[in-house]
Amino acid sequence: MRDPDHFAVTRADLHDKVRVTKQGNLILLVVDASGSMAARQRMEQVKGTVLSLLEDAYRRRDQVALIAFRGQKAELLLPPCNRVEQAELALRELPTGGRTPLAHALALAADTLSRQLGGPAPLLVVLSDGRANVALDGDGDPWRQALDLAGQLAGAPALVLDTEQDFVRLGRARELAEALGAEYLACDALTGEQLTLTIQQRLGR
């Protein structure tokens, strides 16, 4: 006779199907819309990039957010979402020109990312020439403030795309990337399609 314990069922024998939800990414684009770069042309590329990313966002469970900065402030034009219609409304009348409040933009980026704790894994993408000239609260060195804020953001995956196009180049976007601990790329030769592909590659696509 066989040992009855031979057919005993233990907890280790019990299995259940577990549906695993894929964790998406949050792509936070921080875009220089000031007059210190070829703003109008770059904005057209950025608009195309945001919409291309959003078209793929729902299937991949990604979210895209957009901060634009110009004049005296930065603005969260597109809160984290994966709705193409909402992005189109935010991008349609995106203004350009004026000064470069980079520190304000980085402060807003830090605030936006802090609200996403426990949410999708973030990728911070900064498009700027780094020529900050607007101080926080109207006081202090705008460039030093930007570097200090970049240091506070260091640690999160980030990419700095240098939009500097002047004949005399200051190289500040590279310094910004170093402060962020981010990858640096010059994007003066990138088309909108290549810009989208570059970001997708950094997400491991």
PDB file of N, CA and C in Angstrom, residues 3 13 29 32 80 101:
ATOM      1  N   ASP A   3       2.034   4.988   0.709  1.00  0.00           N
ATOM      2  CA  ASP A   3       1.969   5.890   1.851  1.00  0.00           C
ATOM      3  C   ASP A   3       0.957   6.985   1.549  1.00  0.00           C
ATOM      4  N   ASP A  13       2.066  23.635  -3.062  1.00  0.00           N
ATOM      5  CA  ASP A  13       1.485  23.092  -4.288  1.00  0.00           C
ATOM      6  C   ASP A  13       0.376  23.972  -4.843  1.00  0.00           C
ATOM      7  N   LEU A  29       9.024  66.814 -19.588  1.00  0.00           N
ATOM      8  CA  LEU A  29       9.764  67.667 -20.506  1.00  0.00           C
ATOM      9  C   LEU A  29       9.809  69.092 -19.953  1.00  0.00           C
ATOM     10  N   ASP A  32      12.800  75.160 -22.725  1.00  0.00           N
ATOM     11  CA  ASP A  32      13.171  76.574 -22.791  1.00  0.00           C
ATOM     12  C   ASP A  32      12.429  77.224 -23.963  1.00  0.00           C
ATOM     13  N   PRO A  80       0.873  65.641 -15.738  1.00  0.00           N
ATOM     14  CA  PRO A  80       1.062  64.260 -16.181  1.00  0.00           C
ATOM     15  C   PRO A  80      -0.231  63.631 -16.700  1.00  0.00           C
ATOM     16  N   PRO A 101      14.030  82.002 -17.315  1.00  0.00           N
ATOM     17  CA  PRO A 101      13.909  81.695 -15.879  1.00  0.00           C
ATOM     18  C   PRO A 101      14.167  80.202 -15.598  1.00  0.00           C
TER      19      PRO A 101
END
